[in-house]
Coordinates of C-alpha atoms in Angstrom, one line a residue:
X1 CA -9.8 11.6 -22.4
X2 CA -10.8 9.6 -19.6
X3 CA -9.5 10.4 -15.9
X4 CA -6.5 8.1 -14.8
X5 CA -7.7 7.7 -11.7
X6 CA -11.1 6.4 -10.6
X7 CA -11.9 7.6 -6.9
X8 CA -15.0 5.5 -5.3
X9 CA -16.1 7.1 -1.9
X10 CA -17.3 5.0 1.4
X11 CA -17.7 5.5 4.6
X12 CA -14.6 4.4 5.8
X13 CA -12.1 3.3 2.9
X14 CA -11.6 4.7 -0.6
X15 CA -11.4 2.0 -3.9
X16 CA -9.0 4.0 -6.0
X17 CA -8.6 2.4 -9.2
X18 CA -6.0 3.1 -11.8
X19 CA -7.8 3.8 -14.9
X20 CA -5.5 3.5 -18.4
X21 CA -6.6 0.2 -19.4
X22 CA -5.5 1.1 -23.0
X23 CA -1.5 0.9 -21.8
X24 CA -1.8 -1.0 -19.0
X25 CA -2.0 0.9 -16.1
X26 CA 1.3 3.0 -16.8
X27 CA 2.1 5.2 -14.2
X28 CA 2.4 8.8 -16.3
X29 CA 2.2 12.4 -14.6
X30 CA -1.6 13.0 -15.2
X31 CA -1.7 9.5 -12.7
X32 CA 0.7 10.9 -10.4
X33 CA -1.1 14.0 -9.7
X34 CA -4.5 12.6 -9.4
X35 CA -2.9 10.3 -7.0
X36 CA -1.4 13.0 -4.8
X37 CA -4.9 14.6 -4.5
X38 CA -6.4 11.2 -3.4
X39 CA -3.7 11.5 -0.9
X40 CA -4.7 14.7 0.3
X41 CA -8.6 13.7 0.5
X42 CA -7.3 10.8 2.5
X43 CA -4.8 12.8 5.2
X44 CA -7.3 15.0 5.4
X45 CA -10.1 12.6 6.2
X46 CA -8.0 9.1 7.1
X47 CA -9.8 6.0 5.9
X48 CA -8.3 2.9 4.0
X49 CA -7.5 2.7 0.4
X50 CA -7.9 -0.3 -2.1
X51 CA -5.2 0.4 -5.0
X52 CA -6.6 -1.7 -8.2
X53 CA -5.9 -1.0 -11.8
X54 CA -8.4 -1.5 -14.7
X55 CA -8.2 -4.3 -17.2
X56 CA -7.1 -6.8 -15.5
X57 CA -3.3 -5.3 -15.0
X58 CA -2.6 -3.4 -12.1
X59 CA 0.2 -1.4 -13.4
X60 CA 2.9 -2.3 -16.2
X61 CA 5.2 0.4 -14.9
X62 CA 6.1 4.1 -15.4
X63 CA 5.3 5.3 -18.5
X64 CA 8.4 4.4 -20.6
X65 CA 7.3 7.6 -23.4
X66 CA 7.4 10.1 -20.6
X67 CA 10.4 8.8 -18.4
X68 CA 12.6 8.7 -21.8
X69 CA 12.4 12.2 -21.8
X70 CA 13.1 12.9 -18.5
X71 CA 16.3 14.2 -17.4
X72 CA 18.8 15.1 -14.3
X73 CA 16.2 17.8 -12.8
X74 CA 13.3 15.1 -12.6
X75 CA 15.2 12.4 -11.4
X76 CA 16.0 14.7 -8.4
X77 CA 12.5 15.8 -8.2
X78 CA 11.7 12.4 -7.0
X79 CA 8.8 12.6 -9.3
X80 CA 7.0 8.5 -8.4
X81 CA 9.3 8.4 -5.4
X82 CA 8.4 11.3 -3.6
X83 CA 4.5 10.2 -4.4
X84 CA 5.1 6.6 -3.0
X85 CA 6.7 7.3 0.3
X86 CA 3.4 10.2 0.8
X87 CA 1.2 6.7 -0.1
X88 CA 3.5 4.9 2.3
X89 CA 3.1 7.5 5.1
X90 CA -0.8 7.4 4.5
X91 CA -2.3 7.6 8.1
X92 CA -4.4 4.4 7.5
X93 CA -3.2 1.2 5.9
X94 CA -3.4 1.1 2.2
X95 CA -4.3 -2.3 0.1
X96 CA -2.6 -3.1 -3.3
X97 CA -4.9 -5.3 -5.4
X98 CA -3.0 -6.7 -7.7
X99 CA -3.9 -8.5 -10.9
X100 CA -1.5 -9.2 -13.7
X101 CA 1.4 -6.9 -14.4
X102 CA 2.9 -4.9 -11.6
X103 CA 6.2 -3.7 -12.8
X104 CA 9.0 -1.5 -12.2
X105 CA 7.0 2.0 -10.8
X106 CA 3.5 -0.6 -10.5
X107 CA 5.5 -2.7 -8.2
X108 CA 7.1 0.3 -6.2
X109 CA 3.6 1.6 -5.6
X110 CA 2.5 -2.1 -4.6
X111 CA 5.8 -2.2 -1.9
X112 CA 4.9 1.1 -0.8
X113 CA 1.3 -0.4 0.1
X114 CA 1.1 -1.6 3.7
X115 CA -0.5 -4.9 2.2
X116 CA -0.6 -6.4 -0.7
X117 CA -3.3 -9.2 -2.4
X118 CA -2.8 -11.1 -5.6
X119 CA -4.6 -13.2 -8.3
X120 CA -2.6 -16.1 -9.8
X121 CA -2.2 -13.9 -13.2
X122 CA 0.2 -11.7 -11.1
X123 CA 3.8 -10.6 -11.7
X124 CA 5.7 -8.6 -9.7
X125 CA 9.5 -7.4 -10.8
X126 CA 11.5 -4.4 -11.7
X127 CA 13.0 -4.6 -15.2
X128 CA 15.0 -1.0 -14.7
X129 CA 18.7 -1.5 -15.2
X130 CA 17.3 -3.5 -18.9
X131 CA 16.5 0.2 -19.6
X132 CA 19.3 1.8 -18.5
X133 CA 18.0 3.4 -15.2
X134 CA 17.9 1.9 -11.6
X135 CA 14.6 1.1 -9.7
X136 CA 14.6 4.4 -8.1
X137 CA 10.8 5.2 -6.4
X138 CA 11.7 3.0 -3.4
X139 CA 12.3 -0.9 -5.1
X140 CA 16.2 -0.5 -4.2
X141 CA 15.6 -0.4 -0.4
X142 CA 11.9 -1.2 0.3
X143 CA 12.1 -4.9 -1.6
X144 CA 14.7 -5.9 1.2
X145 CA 12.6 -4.7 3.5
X146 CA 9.9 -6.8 2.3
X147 CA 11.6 -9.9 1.0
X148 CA 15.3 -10.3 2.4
X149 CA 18.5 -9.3 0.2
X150 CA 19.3 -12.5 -1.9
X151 CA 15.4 -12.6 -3.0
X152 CA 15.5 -8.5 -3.5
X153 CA 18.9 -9.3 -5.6
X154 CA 17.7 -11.1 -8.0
X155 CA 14.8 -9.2 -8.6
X156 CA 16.5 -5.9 -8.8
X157 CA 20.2 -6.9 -10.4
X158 CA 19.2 -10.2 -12.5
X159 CA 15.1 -8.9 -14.1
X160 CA 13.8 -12.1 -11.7
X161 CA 9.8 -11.6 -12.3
X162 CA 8.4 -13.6 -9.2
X163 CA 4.9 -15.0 -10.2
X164 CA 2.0 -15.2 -7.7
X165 CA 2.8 -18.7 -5.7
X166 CA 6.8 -17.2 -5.4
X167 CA 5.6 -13.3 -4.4
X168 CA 3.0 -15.4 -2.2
X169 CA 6.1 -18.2 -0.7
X170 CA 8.0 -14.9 0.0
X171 CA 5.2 -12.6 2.3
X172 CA 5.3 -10.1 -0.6
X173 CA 1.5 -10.9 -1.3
X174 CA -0.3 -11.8 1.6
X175 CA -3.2 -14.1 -0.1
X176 CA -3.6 -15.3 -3.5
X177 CA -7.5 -15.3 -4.7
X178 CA -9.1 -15.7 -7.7
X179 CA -9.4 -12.7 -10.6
X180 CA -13.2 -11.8 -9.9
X181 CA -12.5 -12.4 -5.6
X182 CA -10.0 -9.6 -5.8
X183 CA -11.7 -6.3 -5.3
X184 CA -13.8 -8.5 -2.9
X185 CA -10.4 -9.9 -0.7
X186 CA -9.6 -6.5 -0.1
X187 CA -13.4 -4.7 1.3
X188 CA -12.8 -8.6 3.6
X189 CA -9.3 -6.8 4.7
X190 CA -10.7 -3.5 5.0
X191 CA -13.5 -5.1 7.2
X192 CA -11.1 -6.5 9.3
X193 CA -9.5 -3.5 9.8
X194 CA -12.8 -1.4 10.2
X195 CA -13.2 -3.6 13.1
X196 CA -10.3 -2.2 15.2
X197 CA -10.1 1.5 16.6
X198 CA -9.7 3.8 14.4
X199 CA -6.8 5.9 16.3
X200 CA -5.4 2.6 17.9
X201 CA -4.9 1.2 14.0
X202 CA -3.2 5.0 13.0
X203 CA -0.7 5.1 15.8
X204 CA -0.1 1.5 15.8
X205 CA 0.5 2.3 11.6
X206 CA 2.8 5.2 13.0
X207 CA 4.6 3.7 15.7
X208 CA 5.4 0.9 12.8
X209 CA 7.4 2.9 10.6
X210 CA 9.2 4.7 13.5
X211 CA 13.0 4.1 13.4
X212 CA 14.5 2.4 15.9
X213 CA 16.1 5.1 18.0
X214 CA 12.8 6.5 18.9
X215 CA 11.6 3.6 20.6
X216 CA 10.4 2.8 23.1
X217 CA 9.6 7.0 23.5
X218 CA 7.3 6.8 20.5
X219 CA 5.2 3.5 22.0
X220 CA 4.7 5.1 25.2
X221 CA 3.3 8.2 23.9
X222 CA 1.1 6.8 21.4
X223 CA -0.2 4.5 24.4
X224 CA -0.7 7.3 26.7
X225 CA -3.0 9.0 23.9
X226 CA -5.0 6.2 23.8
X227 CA -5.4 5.0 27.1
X228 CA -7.4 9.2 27.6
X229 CA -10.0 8.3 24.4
X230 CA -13.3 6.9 25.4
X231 CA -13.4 4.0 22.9
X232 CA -10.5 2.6 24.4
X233 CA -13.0 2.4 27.4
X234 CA -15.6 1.4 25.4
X235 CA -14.2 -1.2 24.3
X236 CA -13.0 -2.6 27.3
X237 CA -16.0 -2.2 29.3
X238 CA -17.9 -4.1 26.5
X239 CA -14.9 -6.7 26.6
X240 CA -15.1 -7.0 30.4
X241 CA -18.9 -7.6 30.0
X242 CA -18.5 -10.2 27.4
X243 CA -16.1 -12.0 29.5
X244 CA -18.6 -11.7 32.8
X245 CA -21.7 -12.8 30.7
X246 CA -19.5 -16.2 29.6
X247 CA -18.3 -17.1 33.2

């Protein structure tokens, strides 16, 4: 049996690559665990992550042959939610890739991704309540987030699938490229990224998801960390210079 999870190492971002082609990128336990222990390489040693699945899919959902069985004790496990929101809290950004299918738990994973890239093959939804269950790894609140509630509505109460232009029309994918630009469209975001500072982009990432109440406490602190670190003076020495050598 092949690993569900393909892990390719650089030097500062991780391509992890969902790997059951066979049934399209389901999300089953074997997944989630190998998942949780790309998480831990990646609090332990923060760098990006690319999230693509194999086989032109990135992920068709939960594995409907495992979740059947489950019961009351995993649903309060928070088995895929618990999973998502550690993926959320990541401490650097994290890039969903996402070509073809992403439904139900494939699109919660792809909401709990801090950006999001398409191809024009994508399609995003959350079929749940047509199986008798509610979209319950993070879709119910997180969508609204992302989208507004009449968009999240009909996605969530009424199966609305929203292709790539619509997911694109709504901010819920931030670029649209072609199928074999993907993988490529996110190392050009990770680049991006690369190109900031390191700790600047993690706070900035932390101060983000703060609530509300803890601002503007949380700013200030996370400023007066960086404003001690030698790249911040680093960078504004060689900025400063720039600017002279112009004039």
């Amino acid at each position: 049996m092949s690993a569900p999870l393909l892990v390719e190492e650089h030097d500062d971002r991780v391509v992890l690559r969902l790997h059951r082609p066979e049934v399209r990128n389901a999300i089953d336990r074997a997944m989630v665990d190998a998942l949780h222990d790309a998480c831990g390489a990646l609090e332990a040693t923060p760098r990006v992550a690319l999230l693509i699945g194999s086989g032109g899919t990135f992920a068709a959902g939960a594995d409907i042959a495992q979740l059947r069985e489950r019961g009351r004790e995993e649903a309060l496990a928070g088995i895929n939610s618990s999973l998502f929101d550690r993926i959320h809290r990541l401490p650097m950004p994290t890039v969903a890739l996402v070509d073809g299918y992403a439904l139900g738990g494939g699109a919660e994973l792809a909401y709990a991704c801090d950006f999001r890239i398409g191809t024009p093959a994508a399609r995003i939804g959350n079929p749940e309540p047509g199986l008798g269950i509610i979209a319950g790894a993070g879709a119910a609140w997180r969508l609204k987030e992302l989208v507004g509630e009449p968009l999240a509505k009909e996605v969530l109460l009424a199966g609305r699938v929203l292709d790539a232009q619509e997911a694109r029309a709504a901010h819920l994918l931030g670029d649209v490229v072609e199928a074999d630009d993907l993988e490529a469209a996110g190392h050009r975001l990770a680049d991006r990224i690369g190109a900031q500072a390191p700790l600047a982009v993690r706070l900035t990432k932390s101060v983000l998801d703060a609530p509300r109440d803890a601002h503007p406490l949380v700013d200030d602190i996370a400023q007066a960390v960086l404003f001690e670190t030698q790249d911040k003076i680093d960078r504004m020495t060689a900025f400063l210079e720039r600017r002279k050598e112009r004039s």
